[in-house]
Structure formats: structure tokens, C-alpha cells
Amino acid sequence: MAGRGPYAKGLARRAEILSAALDVVAENGYSRSYVNDIAERVGLTHTGLMHYFASREELYEEVIRARDVSDRTAYTTGARGVEGYFAVIEHNRHVPGLVQLYAEFSADAAHPGHPSHAFFVERYAYLREALARDVELAQADGAMGATADPTEVAELLIATADGLQVQWLHDHRIDMAGRLRALWRALCLASHVRDAAREDARKGAGDD
Amino acid sequence: MAGRGPYAKGLARRAEILSAALDVVAENGYSRSYVNDIAERVGLTHTGLMHYFASREELYEEVIRARDVSDRTAYTTGARGVEGYFAVIEHNRHVPGLVQLYAEFSADAAHPGHPSHAFFVERYAYLREALARDVELAQADGAMGATADPTEVAELLIATADGLQVQWLHDHRIDMAGRLRALWRALCLASHVRDAAREDARKGAGDD
DNA sequence: GTCTATAAAAGGATAGAC
DNA sequence: GTCTATCCTTTTATAGAC
């Protein structure tokens, strides 16, 4: 039975802290979210909280990591393909703290030498490959044309999703998922046109 | 004759400070760029620098503002349309400090209550409208189909450019402008397909 | 216009008790 | 597992002299 002893209690506490961190970020932004404020919110002192995380950056890394795991199980299971990714982006509108954290933290960590730089580099690589495979699935069932490069499409989707989230932070009227799906449809359409053009060229060459 | 008196000297100093700020951001990232370091770099003390700018945020706002002005005169003059925007993004690869600053600062300022929040909101609005007009020009000369919504295309271009810049910060091998132009071509292609579809529908309706 | 000095605040991290 | 106390370091900002 899970829930026995201090181990389970520690895990629950960690989860509580991660959730509180998102609340604080939603209220103050990442750069003005202080460990102290988070600790207060869960009824701990600064030091008490530091028992669970070695540093501020590690704490926020954990927030992203935990979200990635839960998003993955909730939205990308089964054969949903790219739609799973769109669903995550759509859901993010209910988690402003996460969007704010991600935007600031990932930009901050873009700098080499940042303690979380490697984490984000790996995360991008993972996400890119996962999405590229989803694009391949879409190509297999004909939604996306064969001429499209899966990795390029994946990078474009990620870039656009990231940018849309920053725009959404500035103006919540923006429909992030809607825009992203529109991009996807346009890319599908364009790839089919290119497939047809290539087919024509092949036939033309065959006539020689 | 420009260059007379303390006025011109002050302007030169300001420009020097803005340039030094970009260097420091390139080296340390925005969140770890301190007024003191910038002052040192231009041979001033912290206090000496604060004579020119009221606060840290104002200084960085000025950096972006100054860049916007120079980019505008250098790349978007004449009838270059969206290509002017792509050229700016392409050039940004030579200004890593600017890209880093923009990514971090704009994400930071996404939070309402940030001293530069209004600045970025207005900047987005301006950029969106300027690009939407460029899209309309492209529609006028046939590059972009009539079915495309200029504002939607503009928002998509901005979002993608922003996201690509963050990705580029993490991995300089990414060809920001190349990817953005590929997106543009796909959007053009897709809009033409939709134009044709709409035309077909119109003719079909006419047959009734 | 620039400096010295200093405020003022804080924000992250650690040692050691309970 | 959590707290008290404290440290260390930084960063921004201001007052006032030169």
C-alpha cells in the first residue's frame, strides 16, 4: 500500500511545493518568484523547503519535469500523434504559471553556463524527436505529404508553440492551439502540393 | 554641425552604454547582467551610468527601442515587405546579445505589473500591424493568396520568429531566417490552394 | 557629468539544534 | 523533517561632493 511512512509524506510535500511554485510564478513571474514565498505558501520556512531541493533552479527544473511526465500520460497516449501536442498547448491556457515559467526559465537557461542549460537542450532534443515521429505517422496515413521533412516540421511546430505562448502571456485573447492547428493544416496542404509537383516532375522525366 | 557641446557627448555616451549592455547580456544572459558590469565596461561607475537611465528596465527598454529604429531604417525601407522582417531575423544571428535580451526580457515583461509590460504590448501591436500590411502587399502582387488573413499570418510569423530565436540560442546551428522563409512559402502555397478551392466552390454554386 | 560613500534590501545558501 | 540563526554576496538606488 502506498502512503506508508515518511517516504510517501515526503513525496506529497514535494508535489505540494511544485504546485505552490507554479502559483507564485503565475502571480509574480519567474524572475520575481522567491524560494521564500513558495515556502511560506506551503507552511514551511525557506530552510525547510531547501531540504527537498538543492537550489532554486533545481526546484523549477522539477516543476517542468513533473509537468512533462503528467502531460505525456494525459495527452499523448494512444495514437493521437501531433494532436496530443496540440492538446497540451490547449490545456496550458489553464496553467498560466507554467507558461510563464517555461517562457522565462527556458530563455534564461538558453545561455550556456546556466545550471539548467543541459536540461533544456535535452528536452528540446527529446521533444523534437517525439514530434518528428508523430509527423511520420501523419505522413503514413496521408495527412501530411511525403515531401515534408519530419524534423523540420517538428522544429517549426515547437518554435511556433513557444512563440505563441509568449504572445498569449501578453494577451490572453490569443488562441494558441487554434493558431497551431491552423499552421499544421497549412503545412499539410503545402506538402501535398509539393508531392503533386514532384509526381508531375517524375512523370515528365519518364517521358524522355 | 552635429557633435557640438555636451549634448552630443551625452548621446554618444548613451549609445556606448546601450552597446555595452548587449555585450554583457551576450556573455552572462539578461538575468545576470548587472548595471555595474555595464558601467565598468564603458569606464563608468554604477552611479555614473544611472545618470543616463532611471532604472535597469529602462536601460534595456532603450536597447530594444534603439535596435528597432536602426533595424527599421536598415532593413525595412523601400518595398521589401515581409522580406525586410526576414532580413532582420537573419541579421540577428550576428547579435546574440540582442536575441538573448529579447527572449528573456520579453518573457519577463509578459507579466502584468512588470515596468516594461506596456512597452512590449505596444511593440507587439505595432509589429503585428506592420507585418499585416506587408502580407497585404504580398497578396496584392499574388505571392500570398487572397484567402489568407493578414493579421493571422503576421501573428504566426512573429510567434515562429520568436520561438526560433530561443531555439537558436540553445543551438546556433539552427537557420532562423531559413526556417522562417520556409514557413512563409508554405503559407503562400496553402493560401493559393484555398483560393483555388474557393473559386471552384463559387463556380459550382453558379451552376445551380 | 562623474565619483565616493552608503543605504537598503534581499535573496540564496549553510550550520547546527530540536 | 523542520526550524532558528546567521552569513555571504549581490544589486539597485540615492545623497551629496567635486
PDB file of C-alpha atoms (C1' of nucleotides) in Angstrom, chain B residues 34-35 46-47 50 55-56, chain D residues 10-16:
ATOM      1  CA  TYR B  34      24.111  43.940 -13.869  1.00  0.00           C
ATOM      2  CA  VAL B  35      24.245  47.664 -14.250  1.00  0.00           C
ATOM      3  CA  HIS B  46      27.416  52.375 -11.387  1.00  0.00           C
ATOM      4  CA  THR B  47      26.270  55.832 -10.308  1.00  0.00           C
ATOM      5  CA  MET B  50      22.482  55.813 -13.611  1.00  0.00           C
ATOM      6  CA  SER B  55      16.394  52.134 -13.880  1.00  0.00           C
ATOM      7  CA  ARG B  56      17.700  48.849 -15.146  1.00  0.00           C
TER       8      ARG B  56
ATOM      9  C1'  DT D  10      24.813  40.972  -4.703  1.00  0.00           C
ATOM     10  C1'  DT D  11      22.152  44.683  -6.832  1.00  0.00           C
ATOM     11  C1'  DT D  12      19.813  48.517  -7.182  1.00  0.00           C
ATOM     12  C1'  DA D  13      19.295  53.110  -5.817  1.00  0.00           C
ATOM     13  C1'  DT D  14      20.295  57.638  -3.564  1.00  0.00           C
ATOM     14  C1'  DA D  15      22.759  61.652  -1.225  1.00  0.00           C
ATOM     15  C1'  DG D  16      25.996  64.765  -1.746  1.00  0.00           C
TER      16       DG D  16
END
